[in-house]
mmCIF file with all atom_site columns, C-alpha atoms in Angstrom:
data_model
loop_
_atom_site.group_PDB
_atom_site.id
_atom_site.type_symbol
_atom_site.label_atom_id
_atom_site.label_alt_id
_atom_site.label_comp_id
_atom_site.label_asym_id
_atom_site.label_entity_id
_atom_site.label_seq_id
_atom_site.pdbx_PDB_ins_code
_atom_site.Cartn_x
_atom_site.Cartn_y
_atom_site.Cartn_z
_atom_site.occupancy
_atom_site.B_iso_or_equiv
_atom_site.pdbx_formal_charge
_atom_site.auth_seq_id
_atom_site.auth_comp_id
_atom_site.auth_asym_id
_atom_site.auth_atom_id
_atom_site.pdbx_PDB_model_num
ATOM 1  C CA . MET A 1 1  ? 125.502 118.150 97.077  1.00 60.00 ? 27  MET A CA 1
ATOM 2  C CA . SER A 1 2  ? 128.571 118.612 95.051  1.00 70.00 ? 28  SER A CA 1
ATOM 3  C CA . ASN A 1 3  ? 128.382 117.869 90.944  1.00 70.00 ? 29  ASN A CA 1
ATOM 4  C CA . THR A 1 4  ? 130.066 114.571 92.031  1.00 73.00 ? 30  THR A CA 1
ATOM 5  C CA . GLU A 1 5  ? 127.511 113.497 93.889  1.00 70.00 ? 31  GLU A CA 1
ATOM 6  C CA . ALA A 1 6  ? 124.941 114.897 91.754  1.00 65.00 ? 32  ALA A CA 1
ATOM 7  C CA . LEU A 1 7  ? 126.239 112.917 88.657  1.00 62.00 ? 33  LEU A CA 1
ATOM 8  C CA . GLN A 1 8  ? 126.664 109.789 90.964  1.00 69.00 ? 34  GLN A CA 1
ATOM 9  C CA . TRP A 1 9  ? 123.258 110.062 91.995  1.00 63.00 ? 35  TRP A CA 1
ATOM 10 C CA . ALA A 1 10 ? 121.833 110.685 88.742  1.00 62.00 ? 36  ALA A CA 1
ATOM 11 C CA . ALA A 1 11 ? 123.341 107.772 87.386  1.00 62.00 ? 37  ALA A CA 1
ATOM 12 C CA . GLU A 1 12 ? 122.567 105.238 90.176  1.00 64.00 ? 38  GLU A CA 1
ATOM 13 C CA . THR A 1 13 ? 118.516 106.796 89.587  1.00 58.00 ? 39  THR A CA 1
ATOM 14 C CA . ASP A 1 14 ? 118.967 106.398 85.796  1.00 55.00 ? 40  ASP A CA 1
ATOM 15 C CA . ASP A 1 15 ? 120.275 102.580 86.572  1.00 53.00 ? 41  ASP A CA 1
ATOM 16 C CA . SER A 1 16 ? 117.429 101.934 89.045  1.00 51.00 ? 42  SER A CA 1
ATOM 17 C CA . LEU A 1 17 ? 115.160 102.831 86.516  1.00 50.00 ? 43  LEU A CA 1
ATOM 18 C CA . THR A 1 18 ? 116.275 100.648 83.167  1.00 53.00 ? 44  THR A CA 1
ATOM 19 C CA . ARG A 1 19 ? 115.838 97.871  85.897  1.00 57.00 ? 45  ARG A CA 1
ATOM 20 C CA . ASN A 1 20 ? 112.482 98.331  86.882  1.00 63.00 ? 46  ASN A CA 1
ATOM 21 C CA . GLU A 1 21 ? 110.704 97.490  83.495  1.00 67.00 ? 47  GLU A CA 1
ATOM 22 C CA . ILE A 1 22 ? 107.559 97.727  83.046  1.00 76.00 ? 48  ILE A CA 1
ATOM 23 C CA . LEU A 1 23 ? 105.257 94.211  83.371  1.00 73.00 ? 49  LEU A CA 1
ATOM 24 C CA . THR A 1 24 ? 102.112 93.202  81.985  1.00 82.00 ? 50  THR A CA 1
ATOM 25 C CA . ASP A 1 25 ? 99.297  91.863  84.152  1.00 80.00 ? 51  ASP A CA 1
ATOM 26 C CA . ASP A 1 26 ? 100.586 88.198  83.058  1.00 82.00 ? 52  ASP A CA 1
ATOM 27 C CA . GLU A 1 27 ? 104.005 88.805  83.842  1.00 79.00 ? 53  GLU A CA 1
ATOM 28 C CA . ILE A 1 28 ? 103.341 90.594  87.340  1.00 76.00 ? 54  ILE A CA 1
ATOM 29 C CA . ILE A 1 29 ? 101.333 87.540  88.252  1.00 80.00 ? 55  ILE A CA 1
ATOM 30 C CA . ARG A 1 30 ? 103.962 85.013  86.814  1.00 81.00 ? 56  ARG A CA 1
ATOM 31 C CA . THR A 1 31 ? 106.323 86.761  89.098  1.00 76.00 ? 57  THR A CA 1
ATOM 32 C CA . VAL A 1 32 ? 104.892 86.801  91.933  1.00 76.00 ? 58  VAL A CA 1
ATOM 33 C CA . THR A 1 33 ? 103.533 83.141  91.711  1.00 77.00 ? 59  THR A CA 1
ATOM 34 C CA . ALA A 1 34 ? 107.127 82.078  90.804  1.00 73.00 ? 60  ALA A CA 1
ATOM 35 C CA . GLU A 1 35 ? 108.085 83.882  94.225  1.00 62.00 ? 61  GLU A CA 1
ATOM 36 C CA . ASP A 1 36 ? 105.200 81.931  95.829  1.00 60.00 ? 62  ASP A CA 1
ATOM 37 C CA . ASP A 1 37 ? 106.632 78.963  94.801  1.00 57.00 ? 63  ASP A CA 1
ATOM 38 C CA . ASP A 1 38 ? 110.128 79.656  96.482  1.00 55.00 ? 64  ASP A CA 1
ATOM 39 C CA . ASP A 1 39 ? 108.558 79.462  99.758  1.00 54.00 ? 65  ASP A CA 1
ATOM 40 C CA . ASP A 1 40 ? 107.552 75.967  99.533  1.00 56.00 ? 66  ASP A CA 1
ATOM 41 C CA . ASP A 1 41 ? 111.522 75.356  100.633 1.00 60.00 ? 67  ASP A CA 1
ATOM 42 C CA . VAL A 1 42 ? 111.060 76.636  104.168 1.00 63.00 ? 68  VAL A CA 1
ATOM 43 C CA . THR A 1 43 ? 110.463 74.108  106.916 1.00 69.00 ? 69  THR A CA 1
ATOM 44 C CA . PRO A 1 44 ? 107.644 74.205  108.681 1.00 68.00 ? 70  PRO A CA 1
ATOM 45 C CA . VAL A 1 45 ? 108.595 74.733  112.415 1.00 75.00 ? 71  VAL A CA 1
ATOM 46 C CA . ASN A 1 46 ? 106.599 72.879  114.872 1.00 76.00 ? 72  ASN A CA 1
ATOM 47 C CA . PRO A 1 47 ? 104.618 74.822  117.263 1.00 81.00 ? 73  PRO A CA 1
ATOM 48 C CA . VAL A 1 48 ? 105.451 74.797  121.117 1.00 84.00 ? 74  VAL A CA 1
ATOM 49 C CA . LYS A 1 49 ? 102.317 73.604  123.303 1.00 88.00 ? 75  LYS A CA 1
ATOM 50 C CA . ILE A 1 50 ? 101.195 76.152  125.952 1.00 89.00 ? 76  ILE A CA 1
ATOM 51 C CA . SER A 1 51 ? 99.099  74.820  128.359 1.00 91.00 ? 77  SER A CA 1
ATOM 52 C CA . HIS A 1 52 ? 96.317  76.547  129.618 1.00 89.00 ? 78  HIS A CA 1
ATOM 53 C CA . SER A 1 53 ? 97.996  76.707  132.966 1.00 91.00 ? 79  SER A CA 1
ATOM 54 C CA . GLU A 1 54 ? 101.040 78.339  131.796 1.00 93.00 ? 80  GLU A CA 1
ATOM 55 C CA . ALA A 1 55 ? 98.590  80.990  129.419 1.00 92.00 ? 81  ALA A CA 1
ATOM 56 C CA . VAL A 1 56 ? 96.854  82.137  132.679 1.00 93.00 ? 82  VAL A CA 1
ATOM 57 C CA . ALA A 1 57 ? 100.149 82.410  134.539 1.00 94.00 ? 83  ALA A CA 1
ATOM 58 C CA . VAL A 1 58 ? 101.234 84.870  131.231 1.00 94.00 ? 84  VAL A CA 1
ATOM 59 C CA . LEU A 1 59 ? 98.473  86.808  131.476 1.00 94.00 ? 85  LEU A CA 1
ATOM 60 C CA . ASN A 1 60 ? 98.654  87.418  135.001 1.00 95.00 ? 86  ASN A CA 1
ATOM 61 C CA . THR A 1 61 ? 101.692 88.915  134.824 1.00 96.00 ? 87  THR A CA 1
ATOM 62 C CA . SER A 1 62 ? 101.060 90.720  131.930 1.00 95.00 ? 88  SER A CA 1
ATOM 63 C CA . LEU A 1 63 ? 97.977  92.350  132.990 1.00 96.00 ? 89  LEU A CA 1
ATOM 64 C CA . GLN A 1 64 ? 99.898  93.185  136.245 1.00 96.00 ? 90  GLN A CA 1
ATOM 65 C CA . TRP A 1 65 ? 102.585 94.571  134.365 1.00 96.00 ? 91  TRP A CA 1
ATOM 66 C CA . ALA A 1 66 ? 99.815  96.776  132.467 1.00 96.00 ? 92  ALA A CA 1
ATOM 67 C CA . GLU A 1 67 ? 98.599  97.740  135.356 1.00 96.00 ? 93  GLU A CA 1
ATOM 68 C CA . ASP A 1 68 ? 101.999 98.844  136.379 1.00 97.00 ? 94  ASP A CA 1
ATOM 69 C CA . GLN A 1 69 ? 102.541 100.924 133.594 1.00 96.00 ? 95  GLN A CA 1
ATOM 70 C CA . ASN A 1 70 ? 99.213  102.501 133.945 1.00 95.00 ? 96  ASN A CA 1
ATOM 71 C CA . PHE A 1 71 ? 97.496  101.623 130.747 1.00 95.00 ? 97  PHE A CA 1
ATOM 72 C CA . GLU A 1 72 ? 94.207  102.763 129.926 1.00 95.00 ? 98  GLU A CA 1
ATOM 73 C CA . ALA A 1 73 ? 91.286  100.829 131.041 1.00 95.00 ? 99  ALA A CA 1
ATOM 74 C CA . HIS A 1 74 ? 89.891  99.103  128.077 1.00 95.00 ? 100 HIS A CA 1
ATOM 75 C CA . GLU A 1 75 ? 93.819  97.915  127.586 1.00 94.00 ? 101 GLU A CA 1
ATOM 76 C CA . ILE A 1 76 ? 93.417  95.794  131.180 1.00 95.00 ? 102 ILE A CA 1
ATOM 77 C CA . MET A 1 77 ? 90.137  95.035  130.555 1.00 96.00 ? 103 MET A CA 1
ATOM 78 C CA . LEU A 1 78 ? 91.154  93.227  127.284 1.00 95.00 ? 104 LEU A CA 1
ATOM 79 C CA . LEU A 1 79 ? 93.806  91.173  128.860 1.00 94.00 ? 105 LEU A CA 1
ATOM 80 C CA . SER A 1 80 ? 91.524  90.507  132.059 1.00 95.00 ? 106 SER A CA 1
ATOM 81 C CA . ARG A 1 81 ? 88.879  88.869  129.362 1.00 95.00 ? 107 ARG A CA 1
ATOM 82 C CA . LEU A 1 82 ? 91.727  86.792  127.628 1.00 94.00 ? 108 LEU A CA 1
ATOM 83 C CA . ARG A 1 83 ? 92.660  85.807  130.954 1.00 94.00 ? 109 ARG A CA 1
ATOM 84 C CA . ASP A 1 84 ? 89.424  84.676  132.167 1.00 94.00 ? 110 ASP A CA 1
ATOM 85 C CA . ARG A 1 85 ? 88.844  83.075  128.786 1.00 94.00 ? 111 ARG A CA 1
ATOM 86 C CA . THR A 1 86 ? 91.808  81.122  129.195 1.00 93.00 ? 112 THR A CA 1
ATOM 87 C CA . PHE A 1 87 ? 90.603  80.133  132.948 1.00 91.00 ? 113 PHE A CA 1
ATOM 88 C CA . GLU A 1 88 ? 87.562  78.665  131.579 1.00 92.00 ? 114 GLU A CA 1
ATOM 89 C CA . LEU A 1 89 ? 89.157  76.646  128.708 1.00 90.00 ? 115 LEU A CA 1
ATOM 90 C CA . LYS A 1 90 ? 91.480  75.285  131.674 1.00 87.00 ? 116 LYS A CA 1
ATOM 91 C CA . ILE A 1 91 ? 88.654  74.435  133.920 1.00 87.00 ? 117 ILE A CA 1
ATOM 92 C CA . GLY A 1 92 ? 86.707  73.191  130.659 1.00 85.00 ? 118 GLY A CA 1
ATOM 93 C CA . THR A 1 93 ? 89.546  70.778  130.031 1.00 77.00 ? 119 THR A CA 1
ATOM 94 C CA . SER A 1 94 ? 89.936  69.864  133.436 1.00 72.00 ? 120 SER A CA 1
ATOM 95 C CA . ALA A 1 95 ? 86.192  68.937  133.440 1.00 70.00 ? 121 ALA A CA 1
ATOM 96 C CA . GLN A 1 96 ? 86.314  66.877  130.493 1.00 70.00 ? 122 GLN A CA 1
ATOM 97 C CA . LYS A 1 97 ? 89.422  64.858  131.610 1.00 72.00 ? 123 LYS A CA 1
ATOM 98 C CA . ASN A 1 98 ? 87.227  63.873  134.848 1.00 68.00 ? 124 ASN A CA 1
ATOM 99 C CA . HIS A 1 99 ? 84.515  62.657  132.896 1.00 64.00 ? 125 HIS A CA 1
#
């Protein structure tokens, strides 16, 4: 590092230190609370509804992919359980509609 680069780095470091003021606990809480209030301006996005059938199909594809990639057995079992549980939900929803 040249002397010019070292001086520039030192100046930038000093500048960043002066910008990082010490805050009390109350000031930190006020700052964080004010930042949280800014999030209220965000418009919520409507989530896309995914049917049980679509979820089962995606999990079947994921399971096949994981097997092709030689995932560990416990990872494949997890996907398998998720697929089976989703299938059970699909069956349960169909049974409720028929009654």
